[in-house]
Amino acid sequence: MDKPEQPFADGIPNLSRPHFVVPDAAQLDVAQPFAHAPRFLILYGSLRERSFSRFLAYEAARLLEALGGEVRIYDAHGLPLPDDTTADHPKVQELRALSLWSEGQVWVSPERHGTLTGVMKSQIDWLPLSEGSLRPTQGRTLAVMQVSGGSQSFNAVNSLRLLGRWMRMITIPNQSSVPMAYKEFDAAGRMKPGPLYERVVDVCEELMKFTLLTRERAEYLVDRYSERKERAPERLRDVAADIGLAKP
């Protein structure tokens, strides 16, 4: 068994000490809790008239409202493909504004060809990691759900989890996968009672709890050593020099 002498005495020479901060539990205290209801944005990945992902999104919205949240659902009709136009397109601006407004999000996608749909991916792709000093997704909670036409699968939710992590979101442990969705929703688009519906309730309840836990602390929770270092004036000067923008 490898048993080096501890504590280590050889130091951490590659560390930038001014940007290294030891986590402090006191920083997680909330001086003044938010007074507004938790804010949730829901995205779904289908434009069909009878869309089971939209039906599931609506069920999530009803549950989050019943749990005390405020909900907005984005309609992707008219959203252009990423890079097919500029980011000042009204549908893109609407999506980004809703993401900034939100404190938690729900992503619901059908599974198509073993993964999420292009409609779903386009919405996520239009959300940048950063836009100036604003971060449309970082630190927000996320719940992922999928609907399938066949037997139960987790391909879409797994892909959504990868994207949520890439977008620096706090993705909750629970998730929902609804197999043979055409059997789980009635003619009016309401989800039928049963274990699959109960799982959706579980997901929304957990999302609400995680959002209440993190929303006032999100800025501290996602504050990173590497990003603090990147923001340092000397680092910004080095980057400017590297790309030829430094002043002589």
PDB file of C-alpha atoms in Angstrom:
ATOM      1  CA  MET A   1       0.000   0.000   0.000  1.00  0.00           C
ATOM      2  CA  ASP A   2       1.286   3.427  -0.950  1.00  0.00           C
ATOM      3  CA  LYS A   3       1.691   5.421   2.288  1.00  0.00           C
ATOM      4  CA  PRO A   4       3.489   8.695   1.617  1.00  0.00           C
ATOM      5  CA  GLU A   5       4.349  10.832   4.592  1.00  0.00           C
ATOM      6  CA  GLN A   6       1.365  12.933   5.497  1.00  0.00           C
ATOM      7  CA  PRO A   7       0.662  15.726   5.624  1.00  0.00           C
ATOM      8  CA  PHE A   8       2.524  16.262   2.361  1.00  0.00           C
ATOM      9  CA  ALA A   9       5.515  18.485   2.850  1.00  0.00           C
ATOM     10  CA  ASP A  10       6.475  19.147  -0.769  1.00  0.00           C
ATOM     11  CA  GLY A  11       3.955  21.940  -1.314  1.00  0.00           C
ATOM     12  CA  ILE A  12       1.783  22.818  -4.317  1.00  0.00           C
ATOM     13  CA  PRO A  13       4.097  24.894  -6.524  1.00  0.00           C
ATOM     14  CA  ASN A  14       1.701  25.047  -9.479  1.00  0.00           C
ATOM     15  CA  LEU A  15      -1.052  26.660  -7.439  1.00  0.00           C
ATOM     16  CA  SER A  16      -1.832  30.361  -7.763  1.00  0.00           C
ATOM     17  CA  ARG A  17      -2.224  31.213  -4.093  1.00  0.00           C
ATOM     18  CA  PRO A  18      -4.120  34.517  -4.569  1.00  0.00           C
ATOM     19  CA  HIS A  19      -6.901  32.615  -6.366  1.00  0.00           C
ATOM     20  CA  PHE A  20      -7.007  29.569  -4.089  1.00  0.00           C
ATOM     21  CA  VAL A  21      -9.883  29.799  -1.598  1.00  0.00           C
ATOM     22  CA  VAL A  22     -10.653  27.192   1.038  1.00  0.00           C
ATOM     23  CA  PRO A  23     -14.435  26.505   1.075  1.00  0.00           C
ATOM     24  CA  ASP A  24     -16.135  28.059   4.065  1.00  0.00           C
ATOM     25  CA  ALA A  25     -19.432  26.719   5.412  1.00  0.00           C
ATOM     26  CA  ALA A  26     -20.285  30.195   6.648  1.00  0.00           C
ATOM     27  CA  GLN A  27     -20.452  31.350   3.016  1.00  0.00           C
ATOM     28  CA  LEU A  28     -23.468  29.065   2.571  1.00  0.00           C
ATOM     29  CA  ASP A  29     -25.492  31.033   5.115  1.00  0.00           C
ATOM     30  CA  VAL A  30     -28.219  33.142   3.533  1.00  0.00           C
ATOM     31  CA  ALA A  31     -28.427  36.635   4.980  1.00  0.00           C
ATOM     32  CA  GLN A  32     -31.685  37.522   3.241  1.00  0.00           C
ATOM     33  CA  PRO A  33     -33.701  34.715   1.598  1.00  0.00           C
ATOM     34  CA  PHE A  34     -35.341  35.412  -1.730  1.00  0.00           C
ATOM     35  CA  ALA A  35     -38.930  36.507  -1.330  1.00  0.00           C
ATOM     36  CA  HIS A  36     -40.108  35.459  -4.792  1.00  0.00           C
ATOM     37  CA  ALA A  37     -41.320  31.991  -5.744  1.00  0.00           C
ATOM     38  CA  PRO A  38     -38.726  29.644  -7.295  1.00  0.00           C
ATOM     39  CA  ARG A  39     -38.580  30.237 -11.050  1.00  0.00           C
ATOM     40  CA  PHE A  40     -38.587  27.365 -13.508  1.00  0.00           C
ATOM     41  CA  LEU A  41     -38.109  27.230 -17.279  1.00  0.00           C
ATOM     42  CA  ILE A  42     -39.316  24.120 -19.113  1.00  0.00           C
ATOM     43  CA  LEU A  43     -38.008  23.111 -22.547  1.00  0.00           C
ATOM     44  CA  TYR A  44     -39.463  20.241 -24.583  1.00  0.00           C
ATOM     45  CA  GLY A  45     -38.187  18.626 -27.739  1.00  0.00           C
ATOM     46  CA  SER A  46     -41.038  18.130 -30.186  1.00  0.00           C
ATOM     47  CA  LEU A  47     -43.101  20.330 -32.503  1.00  0.00           C
ATOM     48  CA  ARG A  48     -45.790  17.741 -33.232  1.00  0.00           C
ATOM     49  CA  GLU A  49     -49.426  18.708 -32.733  1.00  0.00           C
ATOM     50  CA  ARG A  50     -49.880  15.736 -30.401  1.00  0.00           C
ATOM     51  CA  SER A  51     -46.545  15.887 -28.624  1.00  0.00           C
ATOM     52  CA  PHE A  52     -46.033  13.598 -25.656  1.00  0.00           C
ATOM     53  CA  SER A  53     -42.951  15.533 -24.558  1.00  0.00           C
ATOM     54  CA  ARG A  54     -45.120  18.662 -24.449  1.00  0.00           C
ATOM     55  CA  PHE A  55     -47.774  16.805 -22.471  1.00  0.00           C
ATOM     56  CA  LEU A  56     -45.115  15.676 -19.995  1.00  0.00           C
ATOM     57  CA  ALA A  57     -43.749  19.227 -19.825  1.00  0.00           C
ATOM     58  CA  TYR A  58     -47.228  20.498 -18.970  1.00  0.00           C
ATOM     59  CA  GLU A  59     -47.588  17.890 -16.226  1.00  0.00           C
ATOM     60  CA  ALA A  60     -44.263  19.026 -14.764  1.00  0.00           C
ATOM     61  CA  ALA A  61     -45.422  22.642 -14.949  1.00  0.00           C
ATOM     62  CA  ARG A  62     -48.645  21.859 -13.097  1.00  0.00           C
ATOM     63  CA  LEU A  63     -46.726  20.029 -10.382  1.00  0.00           C
ATOM     64  CA  LEU A  64     -44.102  22.747  -9.962  1.00  0.00           C
ATOM     65  CA  GLU A  65     -46.840  25.363  -9.658  1.00  0.00           C
ATOM     66  CA  ALA A  66     -48.607  23.212  -7.050  1.00  0.00           C
ATOM     67  CA  LEU A  67     -45.285  23.000  -5.179  1.00  0.00           C
ATOM     68  CA  GLY A  68     -45.073  26.792  -5.051  1.00  0.00           C
ATOM     69  CA  GLY A  69     -43.036  27.586  -8.145  1.00  0.00           C
ATOM     70  CA  GLU A  70     -43.474  30.055 -10.983  1.00  0.00           C
ATOM     71  CA  VAL A  71     -43.200  28.384 -14.388  1.00  0.00           C
ATOM     72  CA  ARG A  72     -42.519  29.468 -17.955  1.00  0.00           C
ATOM     73  CA  ILE A  73     -42.654  27.027 -20.901  1.00  0.00           C
ATOM     74  CA  TYR A  74     -40.724  27.883 -24.037  1.00  0.00           C
ATOM     75  CA  ASP A  75     -42.372  27.235 -27.413  1.00  0.00           C
ATOM     76  CA  ALA A  76     -39.655  26.286 -29.924  1.00  0.00           C
ATOM     77  CA  HIS A  77     -41.833  26.918 -33.000  1.00  0.00           C
ATOM     78  CA  GLY A  78     -39.953  29.420 -35.165  1.00  0.00           C
ATOM     79  CA  LEU A  79     -36.592  28.940 -33.446  1.00  0.00           C
ATOM     80  CA  PRO A  80     -33.941  28.842 -36.208  1.00  0.00           C
ATOM     81  CA  LEU A  81     -31.194  26.257 -36.341  1.00  0.00           C
ATOM     82  CA  PRO A  82     -28.033  27.248 -34.455  1.00  0.00           C
ATOM     83  CA  ASP A  83     -25.723  29.368 -36.642  1.00  0.00           C
ATOM     84  CA  ASP A  84     -28.439  29.722 -39.308  1.00  0.00           C
ATOM     85  CA  THR A  85     -28.947  33.310 -38.130  1.00  0.00           C
ATOM     86  CA  THR A  86     -27.566  35.686 -35.554  1.00  0.00           C
ATOM     87  CA  ALA A  87     -28.311  35.613 -31.832  1.00  0.00           C
ATOM     88  CA  ASP A  88     -30.446  38.764 -32.066  1.00  0.00           C
ATOM     89  CA  HIS A  89     -33.267  36.686 -33.586  1.00  0.00           C
ATOM     90  CA  PRO A  90     -36.407  37.276 -31.455  1.00  0.00           C
ATOM     91  CA  LYS A  91     -36.891  33.577 -30.637  1.00  0.00           C
ATOM     92  CA  VAL A  92     -33.264  33.271 -29.523  1.00  0.00           C
ATOM     93  CA  GLN A  93     -33.529  36.393 -27.400  1.00  0.00           C
ATOM     94  CA  GLU A  94     -36.729  35.080 -25.827  1.00  0.00           C
ATOM     95  CA  LEU A  95     -35.060  31.779 -24.969  1.00  0.00           C
ATOM     96  CA  ARG A  96     -31.978  33.398 -23.465  1.00  0.00           C
ATOM     97  CA  ALA A  97     -34.047  35.853 -21.425  1.00  0.00           C
ATOM     98  CA  LEU A  98     -36.127  33.009 -20.000  1.00  0.00           C
ATOM     99  CA  SER A  99     -32.989  31.057 -19.112  1.00  0.00           C
ATOM    100  CA  LEU A 100     -31.550  34.063 -17.280  1.00  0.00           C
ATOM    101  CA  TRP A 101     -34.862  34.547 -15.474  1.00  0.00           C
ATOM    102  CA  SER A 102     -34.978  30.934 -14.323  1.00  0.00           C
ATOM    103  CA  GLU A 103     -33.471  29.428 -11.186  1.00  0.00           C
ATOM    104  CA  GLY A 104     -34.218  25.853 -12.251  1.00  0.00           C
ATOM    105  CA  GLN A 105     -35.043  24.140 -15.510  1.00  0.00           C
ATOM    106  CA  VAL A 106     -36.751  20.989 -16.781  1.00  0.00           C
ATOM    107  CA  TRP A 107     -35.666  19.464 -20.098  1.00  0.00           C
ATOM    108  CA  VAL A 108     -38.072  16.968 -21.674  1.00  0.00           C
ATOM    109  CA  SER A 109     -37.140  15.192 -24.898  1.00  0.00           C
ATOM    110  CA  PRO A 110     -38.520  12.353 -26.977  1.00  0.00           C
ATOM    111  CA  GLU A 111     -35.987   9.678 -27.812  1.00  0.00           C
ATOM    112  CA  ARG A 112     -35.251   9.637 -31.535  1.00  0.00           C
ATOM    113  CA  HIS A 113     -32.623   7.387 -33.125  1.00  0.00           C
ATOM    114  CA  GLY A 114     -31.348   6.535 -29.664  1.00  0.00           C
ATOM    115  CA  THR A 115     -30.845  10.062 -28.366  1.00  0.00           C
ATOM    116  CA  LEU A 116     -32.541  13.415 -27.863  1.00  0.00           C
ATOM    117  CA  THR A 117     -34.202  15.206 -30.769  1.00  0.00           C
ATOM    118  CA  GLY A 118     -32.751  17.971 -32.905  1.00  0.00           C
ATOM    119  CA  VAL A 119     -35.477  20.310 -31.628  1.00  0.00           C
ATOM    120  CA  MET A 120     -34.251  19.762 -28.071  1.00  0.00           C
ATOM    121  CA  LYS A 121     -30.578  20.079 -28.954  1.00  0.00           C
ATOM    122  CA  SER A 122     -31.151  23.282 -30.930  1.00  0.00           C
ATOM    123  CA  GLN A 123     -32.690  24.971 -27.901  1.00  0.00           C
ATOM    124  CA  ILE A 124     -29.746  23.992 -25.711  1.00  0.00           C
ATOM    125  CA  ASP A 125     -27.237  24.970 -28.391  1.00  0.00           C
ATOM    126  CA  TRP A 126     -28.663  28.481 -28.514  1.00  0.00           C
ATOM    127  CA  LEU A 127     -27.886  28.900 -24.798  1.00  0.00           C
ATOM    128  CA  PRO A 128     -24.249  30.008 -24.505  1.00  0.00           C
ATOM    129  CA  LEU A 129     -22.051  29.159 -21.535  1.00  0.00           C
ATOM    130  CA  SER A 130     -21.516  32.864 -21.096  1.00  0.00           C
ATOM    131  CA  GLU A 131     -22.773  36.067 -22.671  1.00  0.00           C
ATOM    132  CA  GLY A 132     -20.571  38.874 -21.474  1.00  0.00           C
ATOM    133  CA  SER A 133     -20.674  38.650 -17.677  1.00  0.00           C
ATOM    134  CA  LEU A 134     -23.973  36.719 -17.748  1.00  0.00           C
ATOM    135  CA  ARG A 135     -24.218  32.930 -17.597  1.00  0.00           C
ATOM    136  CA  PRO A 136     -27.629  31.744 -18.826  1.00  0.00           C
ATOM    137  CA  THR A 137     -27.359  28.250 -17.304  1.00  0.00           C
ATOM    138  CA  GLN A 138     -24.538  28.076 -14.762  1.00  0.00           C
ATOM    139  CA  GLY A 139     -25.650  27.317 -11.209  1.00  0.00           C
ATOM    140  CA  ARG A 140     -29.256  26.625 -12.112  1.00  0.00           C
ATOM    141  CA  THR A 141     -30.856  23.351 -11.102  1.00  0.00           C
ATOM    142  CA  LEU A 142     -31.953  20.918 -13.800  1.00  0.00           C
ATOM    143  CA  ALA A 143     -34.301  17.940 -14.029  1.00  0.00           C
ATOM    144  CA  VAL A 144     -34.295  15.711 -17.119  1.00  0.00           C
ATOM    145  CA  MET A 145     -37.143  13.619 -18.535  1.00  0.00           C
ATOM    146  CA  GLN A 146     -37.851  11.674 -21.704  1.00  0.00           C
ATOM    147  CA  VAL A 147     -40.693   9.962 -23.519  1.00  0.00           C
ATOM    148  CA  SER A 148     -40.303   6.908 -25.737  1.00  0.00           C
ATOM    149  CA  GLY A 149     -42.524   5.250 -28.304  1.00  0.00           C
ATOM    150  CA  GLY A 150     -41.269   1.784 -27.353  1.00  0.00           C
ATOM    151  CA  SER A 151     -39.865   0.051 -24.307  1.00  0.00           C
ATOM    152  CA  GLN A 152     -38.223   2.008 -21.528  1.00  0.00           C
ATOM    153  CA  SER A 153     -34.914   3.591 -22.386  1.00  0.00           C
ATOM    154  CA  PHE A 154     -32.619   6.099 -20.740  1.00  0.00           C
ATOM    155  CA  ASN A 155     -30.639   7.228 -23.792  1.00  0.00           C
ATOM    156  CA  ALA A 156     -32.222  10.681 -24.020  1.00  0.00           C
ATOM    157  CA  VAL A 157     -32.018  11.457 -20.295  1.00  0.00           C
ATOM    158  CA  ASN A 158     -28.398  10.289 -20.251  1.00  0.00           C
ATOM    159  CA  SER A 159     -27.605  12.644 -23.128  1.00  0.00           C
ATOM    160  CA  LEU A 160     -29.447  15.464 -21.392  1.00  0.00           C
ATOM    161  CA  ARG A 161     -27.407  14.829 -18.251  1.00  0.00           C
ATOM    162  CA  LEU A 162     -24.196  15.171 -20.253  1.00  0.00           C
ATOM    163  CA  LEU A 163     -25.422  18.465 -21.668  1.00  0.00           C
ATOM    164  CA  GLY A 164     -26.551  19.709 -18.257  1.00  0.00           C
ATOM    165  CA  ARG A 165     -23.104  19.055 -16.846  1.00  0.00           C
ATOM    166  CA  TRP A 166     -21.503  20.749 -19.843  1.00  0.00           C
ATOM    167  CA  MET A 167     -23.778  23.762 -19.303  1.00  0.00           C
ATOM    168  CA  ARG A 168     -22.583  23.847 -15.658  1.00  0.00           C
ATOM    169  CA  MET A 169     -25.995  23.139 -14.194  1.00  0.00           C
ATOM    170  CA  ILE A 170     -26.809  21.374 -10.929  1.00  0.00           C
ATOM    171  CA  THR A 171     -28.560  18.295 -12.316  1.00  0.00           C
ATOM    172  CA  ILE A 172     -30.650  16.512  -9.698  1.00  0.00           C
ATOM    173  CA  PRO A 173     -30.235  12.734  -9.160  1.00  0.00           C
ATOM    174  CA  ASN A 174     -33.810  11.757 -10.003  1.00  0.00           C
ATOM    175  CA  GLN A 175     -35.180  11.551 -13.558  1.00  0.00           C
ATOM    176  CA  SER A 176     -38.195  10.307 -15.476  1.00  0.00           C
ATOM    177  CA  SER A 177     -38.404   8.038 -18.519  1.00  0.00           C
ATOM    178  CA  VAL A 178     -41.879   7.294 -19.854  1.00  0.00           C
ATOM    179  CA  PRO A 179     -42.000   4.234 -22.180  1.00  0.00           C
ATOM    180  CA  MET A 180     -44.805   3.691 -24.707  1.00  0.00           C
ATOM    181  CA  ALA A 181     -45.929   7.232 -24.021  1.00  0.00           C
ATOM    182  CA  TYR A 182     -48.970   6.846 -26.279  1.00  0.00           C
ATOM    183  CA  LYS A 183     -50.436   4.600 -23.562  1.00  0.00           C
ATOM    184  CA  GLU A 184     -49.675   6.959 -20.678  1.00  0.00           C
ATOM    185  CA  PHE A 185     -51.601  10.046 -21.806  1.00  0.00           C
ATOM    186  CA  ASP A 186     -55.335  10.333 -22.377  1.00  0.00           C
ATOM    187  CA  ALA A 187     -57.073  12.018 -25.306  1.00  0.00           C
ATOM    188  CA  ALA A 188     -56.826  15.392 -23.577  1.00  0.00           C
ATOM    189  CA  GLY A 189     -53.094  15.022 -23.099  1.00  0.00           C
ATOM    190  CA  ARG A 190     -53.228  14.394 -19.366  1.00  0.00           C
ATOM    191  CA  MET A 191     -50.943  11.765 -17.886  1.00  0.00           C
ATOM    192  CA  LYS A 192     -52.731   8.763 -16.448  1.00  0.00           C
ATOM    193  CA  PRO A 193     -52.280   7.832 -12.784  1.00  0.00           C
ATOM    194  CA  GLY A 194     -49.792   5.101 -11.955  1.00  0.00           C
ATOM    195  CA  PRO A 195     -46.132   4.484 -11.107  1.00  0.00           C
ATOM    196  CA  LEU A 196     -44.808   6.478 -14.066  1.00  0.00           C
ATOM    197  CA  TYR A 197     -46.825   9.536 -13.045  1.00  0.00           C
ATOM    198  CA  GLU A 198     -45.666   9.108  -9.458  1.00  0.00           C
ATOM    199  CA  ARG A 199     -42.076   9.189 -10.662  1.00  0.00           C
ATOM    200  CA  VAL A 200     -42.764  12.523 -12.372  1.00  0.00           C
ATOM    201  CA  VAL A 201     -44.114  13.835  -9.064  1.00  0.00           C
ATOM    202  CA  ASP A 202     -40.924  12.609  -7.352  1.00  0.00           C
ATOM    203  CA  VAL A 203     -38.746  14.415  -9.898  1.00  0.00           C
ATOM    204  CA  CYS A 204     -40.599  17.723  -9.545  1.00  0.00           C
ATOM    205  CA  GLU A 205     -40.567  17.504  -5.755  1.00  0.00           C
ATOM    206  CA  GLU A 206     -36.813  16.851  -5.766  1.00  0.00           C
ATOM    207  CA  LEU A 207     -36.184  19.664  -8.228  1.00  0.00           C
ATOM    208  CA  MET A 208     -38.060  22.077  -5.988  1.00  0.00           C
ATOM    209  CA  LYS A 209     -36.047  20.997  -2.942  1.00  0.00           C
ATOM    210  CA  PHE A 210     -32.700  21.336  -4.707  1.00  0.00           C
ATOM    211  CA  THR A 211     -33.705  24.728  -6.095  1.00  0.00           C
ATOM    212  CA  LEU A 212     -34.697  26.010  -2.656  1.00  0.00           C
ATOM    213  CA  LEU A 213     -31.399  24.685  -1.324  1.00  0.00           C
ATOM    214  CA  THR A 214     -29.142  26.208  -3.973  1.00  0.00           C
ATOM    215  CA  ARG A 215     -30.722  29.243  -5.631  1.00  0.00           C
ATOM    216  CA  GLU A 216     -29.439  31.824  -3.126  1.00  0.00           C
ATOM    217  CA  ARG A 217     -26.098  30.027  -2.922  1.00  0.00           C
ATOM    218  CA  ALA A 218     -25.578  29.266  -6.615  1.00  0.00           C
ATOM    219  CA  GLU A 219     -23.048  32.032  -7.208  1.00  0.00           C
ATOM    220  CA  TYR A 220     -20.842  30.711  -4.401  1.00  0.00           C
ATOM    221  CA  LEU A 221     -21.353  27.037  -5.275  1.00  0.00           C
ATOM    222  CA  VAL A 222     -20.169  27.453  -8.861  1.00  0.00           C
ATOM    223  CA  ASP A 223     -17.364  29.930  -8.145  1.00  0.00           C
ATOM    224  CA  ARG A 224     -14.254  28.194  -9.502  1.00  0.00           C
ATOM    225  CA  TYR A 225     -10.522  28.546  -8.950  1.00  0.00           C
ATOM    226  CA  SER A 226      -9.802  28.385 -12.691  1.00  0.00           C
ATOM    227  CA  GLU A 227     -12.343  31.101 -13.471  1.00  0.00           C
ATOM    228  CA  ARG A 228     -11.088  33.363 -10.694  1.00  0.00           C
ATOM    229  CA  LYS A 229      -7.644  32.990 -12.187  1.00  0.00           C
ATOM    230  CA  GLU A 230      -8.939  33.688 -15.695  1.00  0.00           C
ATOM    231  CA  ARG A 231     -10.502  36.949 -14.462  1.00  0.00           C
ATOM    232  CA  ALA A 232      -7.241  38.206 -12.965  1.00  0.00           C
ATOM    233  CA  PRO A 233      -5.980  41.391 -14.710  1.00  0.00           C
ATOM    234  CA  GLU A 234      -2.577  39.871 -15.441  1.00  0.00           C
ATOM    235  CA  ARG A 235      -4.221  36.836 -17.057  1.00  0.00           C
ATOM    236  CA  LEU A 236      -6.447  39.052 -19.187  1.00  0.00           C
ATOM    237  CA  ARG A 237      -3.347  40.951 -20.340  1.00  0.00           C
ATOM    238  CA  ASP A 238      -1.617  37.681 -21.249  1.00  0.00           C
ATOM    239  CA  VAL A 239      -4.633  36.530 -23.279  1.00  0.00           C
ATOM    240  CA  ALA A 240      -4.825  39.873 -25.047  1.00  0.00           C
ATOM    241  CA  ALA A 241      -1.144  39.592 -25.941  1.00  0.00           C
ATOM    242  CA  ASP A 242      -1.579  36.040 -27.209  1.00  0.00           C
ATOM    243  CA  ILE A 243      -4.305  37.065 -29.645  1.00  0.00           C
ATOM    244  CA  GLY A 244      -2.623  40.298 -30.657  1.00  0.00           C
ATOM    245  CA  LEU A 245      -4.931  42.729 -28.873  1.00  0.00           C
ATOM    246  CA  ALA A 246      -2.468  43.992 -26.271  1.00  0.00           C
ATOM    247  CA  LYS A 247      -1.727  47.711 -26.384  1.00  0.00           C
ATOM    248  CA  PRO A 248       1.852  48.569 -27.204  1.00  0.00           C
TER     249      PRO A 248
END
